[in-house]
C-alpha cells in the first residue's frame, strides 16, 4: 500500500472507510461504476478536493459528483486492488 499510486476499491458500503483511507494517503482511487452508468471506472484524485470532502467523495453520490469517469481505453497501471466479501450463514 505504501508504494501504490493507483488503488482500485469496489464501491460496496463495507469498503467505504478503505476508500477514504486511500484518499487520505494521497493515492489515486479507482472505483468501478455501478451498473456501468457513465463509464467503466471513476477516478477520485485527492489533489482535486479538500480533505474534509473525502468522507462524502467515497459515497455513491460523492463518486458521481467528484469522480471523473474513464473507460477501458484509459492508459493507467493499477498498483493495488482491494476487494471484500460478506459471508452469510
mmCIF file of C-alpha atoms in Angstrom, residues 18-77:
data_model
loop_
_atom_site.group_PDB
_atom_site.id
_atom_site.type_symbol
_atom_site.label_atom_id
_atom_site.label_comp_id
_atom_site.label_asym_id
_atom_site.label_seq_id
_atom_site.Cartn_x
_atom_site.Cartn_y
_atom_site.Cartn_z
ATOM 1 C CA UNK A 18 -10.944 1.763 2.852
ATOM 2 C CA UNK A 19 -11.722 4.194 0.015
ATOM 3 C CA UNK A 20 -11.391 7.151 2.400
ATOM 4 C CA UNK A 21 -8.051 5.812 3.658
ATOM 5 C CA UNK A 22 -6.771 5.630 0.084
ATOM 6 C CA UNK A 23 -7.598 9.318 -0.415
ATOM 7 C CA UNK A 24 -6.123 10.315 2.964
ATOM 8 C CA UNK A 25 -2.854 8.738 1.845
ATOM 9 C CA UNK A 26 -2.878 10.874 -1.330
ATOM 10 C CA UNK A 27 -3.373 7.952 -3.694
ATOM 11 C CA UNK A 28 -5.470 7.921 -6.849
ATOM 12 C CA UNK A 29 -8.677 5.989 -6.210
ATOM 13 C CA UNK A 30 -10.389 3.934 -8.908
ATOM 14 C CA UNK A 31 -13.981 2.917 -8.207
ATOM 15 C CA UNK A 32 -15.983 0.767 -10.646
ATOM 16 C CA UNK A 33 -19.150 2.440 -11.884
ATOM 17 C CA UNK A 34 -22.305 0.841 -10.504
ATOM 18 C CA UNK A 35 -24.036 -0.821 -13.455
ATOM 19 C CA UNK A 36 -21.501 0.900 -15.768
ATOM 20 C CA UNK A 37 -23.649 4.036 -15.973
ATOM 21 C CA UNK A 38 -21.214 6.703 -17.218
ATOM 22 C CA UNK A 39 -18.009 4.797 -17.824
ATOM 23 C CA UNK A 40 -16.160 1.786 -16.608
ATOM 24 C CA UNK A 41 -14.424 3.421 -13.622
ATOM 25 C CA UNK A 42 -14.479 6.728 -11.815
ATOM 26 C CA UNK A 43 -11.206 8.274 -10.694
ATOM 27 C CA UNK A 44 -11.033 10.249 -7.484
ATOM 28 C CA UNK A 45 -7.936 12.435 -7.262
ATOM 29 C CA UNK A 46 -7.254 13.637 -3.700
ATOM 30 C CA UNK A 47 -5.310 16.624 -5.065
ATOM 31 C CA UNK A 48 -8.538 17.974 -6.583
ATOM 32 C CA UNK A 49 -10.544 18.039 -3.337
ATOM 33 C CA UNK A 50 -10.276 19.209 0.225
ATOM 34 C CA UNK A 51 -9.577 16.577 2.914
ATOM 35 C CA UNK A 52 -12.950 17.406 4.510
ATOM 36 C CA UNK A 53 -14.597 16.160 1.292
ATOM 37 C CA UNK A 54 -13.108 12.652 1.475
ATOM 38 C CA UNK A 55 -15.951 11.142 3.526
ATOM 39 C CA UNK A 56 -18.523 12.370 1.003
ATOM 40 C CA UNK A 57 -16.323 11.590 -2.016
ATOM 41 C CA UNK A 58 -16.268 7.865 -1.215
ATOM 42 C CA UNK A 59 -20.072 7.537 -1.176
ATOM 43 C CA UNK A 60 -22.073 6.676 -4.293
ATOM 44 C CA UNK A 61 -23.258 10.300 -4.560
ATOM 45 C CA UNK A 62 -19.736 11.605 -3.972
ATOM 46 C CA UNK A 63 -18.208 9.402 -6.658
ATOM 47 C CA UNK A 64 -20.887 10.617 -9.077
ATOM 48 C CA UNK A 65 -20.230 14.271 -8.207
ATOM 49 C CA UNK A 66 -16.461 14.377 -7.652
ATOM 50 C CA UNK A 67 -15.203 11.416 -9.674
ATOM 51 C CA UNK A 68 -14.055 11.577 -13.273
ATOM 52 C CA UNK A 69 -15.479 8.760 -15.421
ATOM 53 C CA UNK A 70 -12.933 6.839 -17.509
ATOM 54 C CA UNK A 71 -13.295 3.993 -19.965
ATOM 55 C CA UNK A 72 -11.446 0.779 -20.626
ATOM 56 C CA UNK A 73 -9.096 2.554 -23.011
ATOM 57 C CA UNK A 74 -7.576 4.716 -20.243
ATOM 58 C CA UNK A 75 -3.806 4.337 -20.038
ATOM 59 C CA UNK A 76 -3.005 3.665 -16.399
ATOM 60 C CA UNK A 77 -1.476 0.975 -14.274
#
